[in-house]
Structures are given as structure tokens and as C-alpha cells.
């Protein structure tokens, strides 16, 4: 799981229930439950060599732009599945299509694209073993939105950090 913020941790907790061996990749790696190991973005090329699934949940600061490219896809096992539910700009579209067409990857699930809505003539529409979803990786439940608002309002009045707060210096 590349991107171990709140969403990455929630996905990891869900997947750990299936007994998956989880590796987390973060800008600043730290020990997190339920990850079995952690690495930095600099370690990504090495870490993907043993991955069965590569799940991108990164935000979109410049350092993450085009990190999933031909060279990275070549390091994955041919049985690997790539899932992008982070940001579309992290994936070089043509490189992903080439990896799938050349059977370098088992498949891909793309929830976010570099360009949305995806143009009718985009390569993804006709790529074998690529599943497109409608940028709906997780539905937002009204009750959860209200609870988040209430919690953040209380945090705001208390002068403490809010959940999901944007840090413009970090780019997300």
C-alpha cells in the first residue's frame, strides 16, 4: 500500500482481516499496525518486486507525479495487480497500457485518471485486463460526514488539529 495516511491505514486494516502480508510505503515511514514492514518512496522500486498487489493511495504533491512508470511496472511480478485509487497523475497511462498489453502485469483497477472525465478515445477504454471504476473508491456515508464535521468543529474550538486537515506546505 503506497500512501499510509488515514485511507491507507483503513485499507490495511480491512486487508489484514484476510491474512495479507502488508507492506506500507510512505514519505516518512514509521511503524504502523497492521503493516508487516514499512519503506519510503525511495524504496518503492525494491519493494514492488515481491508485491502481489500494488495499491496507490497517494495524494498529489509533485514528488508523486509519474512515479508508476515503465521502469516500475517492469519490476512487478507478471501476476501482480495494480490498483490506483489515489491520484491519476501518479500513473503514466501509456506505460501502464504497454505493461498490460505485453503481459507484464495480471491486471489493473483504475479509480482515478490523469484526465477526468476520461476522453472517449483514451487507451484505457480498450486495454485488456484493465477495469475502470467511476472515481468511487469509497462511498461517503452522510452519517460519517456529519460525525467528521462534529468532531472537527470540536477540535477547531479546542484549538487542536482537525482530521483530514490540508497542509499546503506538503501539497495535500
CSV table of C-alpha atoms in Angstrom, one decimal:
chain,number,residue,atom,x,y,z
A,1,UNK,CA,0.0,0.0,0.0
A,2,UNK,CA,1.6,3.2,-1.2
A,3,UNK,CA,0.3,6.0,0.9
A,4,UNK,CA,-0.3,5.2,4.6
A,5,UNK,CA,-2.4,8.1,5.7
A,6,UNK,CA,-5.9,7.6,7.1
A,7,UNK,CA,-7.2,5.9,3.9
A,8,UNK,CA,-4.1,3.7,3.6
A,9,UNK,CA,-4.4,2.6,7.2
A,10,UNK,CA,-8.1,1.9,6.8
A,11,UNK,CA,-7.5,-0.2,3.7
A,12,UNK,CA,-4.6,-2.0,5.5
A,13,UNK,CA,-6.9,-2.9,8.5
A,14,UNK,CA,-9.5,-4.3,6.1
A,15,UNK,CA,-7.0,-6.4,4.2
A,16,UNK,CA,-5.3,-7.6,7.4
A,17,UNK,CA,-8.5,-9.4,8.1
A,18,UNK,CA,-7.8,-11.6,5.1
A,19,UNK,CA,-4.4,-12.5,6.5
A,20,UNK,CA,-2.5,-10.5,3.9
A,21,UNK,CA,1.2,-9.7,4.4
A,22,UNK,CA,1.2,-5.9,4.2
A,23,UNK,CA,3.9,-3.5,3.2
A,24,UNK,CA,3.4,0.2,3.6
A,25,UNK,CA,5.2,2.9,1.7
A,26,UNK,CA,5.2,6.4,3.0
A,27,UNK,CA,7.1,9.7,2.6
A,28,UNK,CA,8.2,9.3,6.2
A,29,UNK,CA,7.9,5.6,7.1
A,30,UNK,CA,7.1,4.7,10.7
A,31,UNK,CA,5.9,1.6,12.4
A,32,UNK,CA,2.2,1.2,11.8
A,33,UNK,CA,-0.2,-1.6,12.7
A,34,UNK,CA,-1.1,-3.7,10.8
A,35,UNK,CA,1.8,-3.3,8.3
A,36,UNK,CA,4.4,-6.0,8.5
A,37,UNK,CA,7.0,-3.7,7.1
A,38,UNK,CA,7.4,-0.1,6.1
A,39,UNK,CA,9.5,1.7,3.5
A,40,UNK,CA,10.0,5.1,1.9
A,41,UNK,CA,9.2,6.2,-1.6
A,42,UNK,CA,12.9,5.7,-2.3
A,43,UNK,CA,12.4,2.0,-1.5
A,44,UNK,CA,9.4,1.6,-3.8
A,45,UNK,CA,11.3,0.0,-6.7
A,46,UNK,CA,12.7,-2.7,-4.5
A,47,UNK,CA,9.6,-3.3,-2.5
A,48,UNK,CA,7.3,-3.9,-5.5
A,49,UNK,CA,9.5,-6.8,-6.7
A,50,UNK,CA,7.7,-9.1,-4.2
A,51,UNK,CA,4.3,-7.5,-4.3
A,52,UNK,CA,1.2,-9.4,-5.4
A,53,UNK,CA,-0.8,-6.2,-5.4
A,54,UNK,CA,0.3,-2.6,-5.7
A,55,UNK,CA,-2.3,-0.2,-4.2
A,56,UNK,CA,-1.7,3.5,-4.8
A,57,UNK,CA,-3.4,5.8,-2.3
A,58,UNK,CA,-1.0,8.7,-2.5
A,59,UNK,CA,-2.1,12.4,-2.6
A,60,UNK,CA,-0.8,14.5,-5.5
A,61,UNK,CA,2.2,16.5,-4.4
A,62,UNK,CA,4.8,16.9,-7.2
A,63,UNK,CA,7.1,14.1,-5.8
A,64,UNK,CA,4.4,11.6,-6.6
A,65,UNK,CA,3.8,12.7,-10.2
A,66,UNK,CA,4.5,9.8,-12.8
A,67,UNK,CA,6.1,7.5,-10.2
A,68,UNK,CA,4.3,4.5,-11.7
A,69,UNK,CA,6.1,4.2,-15.0
A,70,UNK,CA,7.6,1.7,-17.4
A,71,UNK,CA,10.6,1.0,-15.1
A,72,UNK,CA,8.4,0.4,-12.0
A,73,UNK,CA,6.0,-1.8,-13.9
A,74,UNK,CA,8.9,-3.9,-15.2
A,75,UNK,CA,9.9,-4.7,-11.6
A,76,UNK,CA,6.5,-6.1,-10.6
A,77,UNK,CA,5.7,-9.8,-10.9
A,78,UNK,CA,3.7,-10.7,-14.0
A,79,UNK,CA,1.0,-11.9,-11.6
A,80,UNK,CA,0.7,-8.5,-9.9
A,81,UNK,CA,-2.4,-6.4,-9.9
A,82,UNK,CA,-2.1,-2.5,-9.9
A,83,UNK,CA,-4.8,-0.6,-8.2
A,84,UNK,CA,-4.9,3.2,-8.4
A,85,UNK,CA,-7.4,4.9,-6.0
A,86,UNK,CA,-5.0,7.8,-5.2
A,87,UNK,CA,-4.4,10.3,-7.9
A,88,UNK,CA,-4.4,9.9,-11.6
A,89,UNK,CA,-1.2,11.9,-12.1
A,90,UNK,CA,0.9,9.2,-10.3
A,91,UNK,CA,0.5,6.7,-13.2
A,92,UNK,CA,2.0,7.1,-16.7
A,93,UNK,CA,-1.0,5.9,-18.7
A,94,UNK,CA,0.8,4.8,-21.8
A,95,UNK,CA,3.3,2.8,-19.6
A,96,UNK,CA,0.5,1.0,-17.8
A,97,UNK,CA,-1.2,0.1,-21.0
A,98,UNK,CA,2.0,-1.2,-22.5
A,99,UNK,CA,2.7,-3.3,-19.4
A,100,UNK,CA,-0.8,-4.9,-19.6
A,101,UNK,CA,-0.6,-5.4,-23.4
A,102,UNK,CA,2.8,-7.1,-23.0
A,103,UNK,CA,1.5,-9.3,-20.2
A,104,UNK,CA,3.9,-7.8,-17.7
A,105,UNK,CA,1.0,-7.4,-15.2
A,106,UNK,CA,-2.0,-9.5,-14.5
A,107,UNK,CA,-4.4,-6.6,-14.4
A,108,UNK,CA,-5.2,-3.1,-13.2
A,109,UNK,CA,-8.1,-1.3,-11.5
A,110,UNK,CA,-8.2,2.4,-12.1
A,111,UNK,CA,-10.5,4.5,-10.0
A,112,UNK,CA,-8.8,7.9,-10.8
A,113,UNK,CA,-7.4,9.1,-14.0
A,114,UNK,CA,-5.0,11.8,-15.1
A,115,UNK,CA,-7.8,13.4,-17.0
A,116,UNK,CA,-11.4,13.2,-15.8
A,117,UNK,CA,-13.8,12.6,-17.3
A,118,UNK,CA,-11.8,10.2,-19.3
A,119,UNK,CA,-12.0,11.1,-23.1
A,120,UNK,CA,-13.8,8.6,-25.3
A,121,UNK,CA,-10.6,7.9,-27.3
A,122,UNK,CA,-8.4,7.2,-24.2
A,123,UNK,CA,-6.4,4.0,-24.3
A,124,UNK,CA,-7.8,2.8,-21.0
A,125,UNK,CA,-11.2,2.1,-22.6
A,126,UNK,CA,-9.7,-0.7,-24.8
A,127,UNK,CA,-7.0,-2.1,-22.7
A,128,UNK,CA,-7.2,-5.8,-21.8
A,129,UNK,CA,-7.4,-6.6,-18.1
A,130,UNK,CA,-8.0,-3.0,-17.1
A,131,UNK,CA,-11.1,-2.3,-15.0
A,132,UNK,CA,-12.2,1.3,-14.8
A,133,UNK,CA,-14.4,2.5,-11.9
A,134,UNK,CA,-16.2,5.8,-11.7
A,135,UNK,CA,-13.9,7.5,-9.2
A,136,UNK,CA,-16.0,6.0,-6.4
A,137,UNK,CA,-13.4,4.0,-4.4
A,138,UNK,CA,-15.4,4.5,-1.3
A,139,UNK,CA,-18.9,5.9,-1.0
A,140,UNK,CA,-19.3,8.7,1.5
A,141,UNK,CA,-22.0,8.0,4.1
A,142,UNK,CA,-24.0,11.0,5.2
A,143,UNK,CA,-23.7,9.9,8.9
A,144,UNK,CA,-19.9,9.7,8.6
A,145,UNK,CA,-19.8,13.2,7.1
A,146,UNK,CA,-21.8,14.6,9.9
A,147,UNK,CA,-19.7,12.8,12.5
A,148,UNK,CA,-16.5,14.1,10.9
A,149,UNK,CA,-17.9,17.7,10.8
A,150,UNK,CA,-18.9,17.5,14.5
A,151,UNK,CA,-15.5,16.1,15.5
A,152,UNK,CA,-13.6,18.7,13.5
A,153,UNK,CA,-15.8,21.5,14.9
A,154,UNK,CA,-15.0,20.4,18.4
A,155,UNK,CA,-11.3,20.2,17.5
A,156,UNK,CA,-11.4,23.6,16.0
A,157,UNK,CA,-12.9,25.2,19.1
A,158,UNK,CA,-10.4,23.3,21.2
A,159,UNK,CA,-7.5,24.6,19.1
A,160,UNK,CA,-6.3,21.1,18.2
A,161,UNK,CA,-5.5,19.6,14.8
A,162,UNK,CA,-8.5,18.6,12.7
A,163,UNK,CA,-8.9,15.3,10.9
A,164,UNK,CA,-8.3,15.5,7.2
A,165,UNK,CA,-6.7,18.9,7.5
A,166,UNK,CA,-4.9,20.2,4.4
A,167,UNK,CA,-1.3,21.2,4.7
A,168,UNK,CA,-0.4,23.4,1.8
A,169,UNK,CA,3.3,23.1,2.5
A,170,UNK,CA,3.1,19.4,2.0
A,171,UNK,CA,0.8,19.7,-1.1
A,172,UNK,CA,-2.1,17.7,0.4
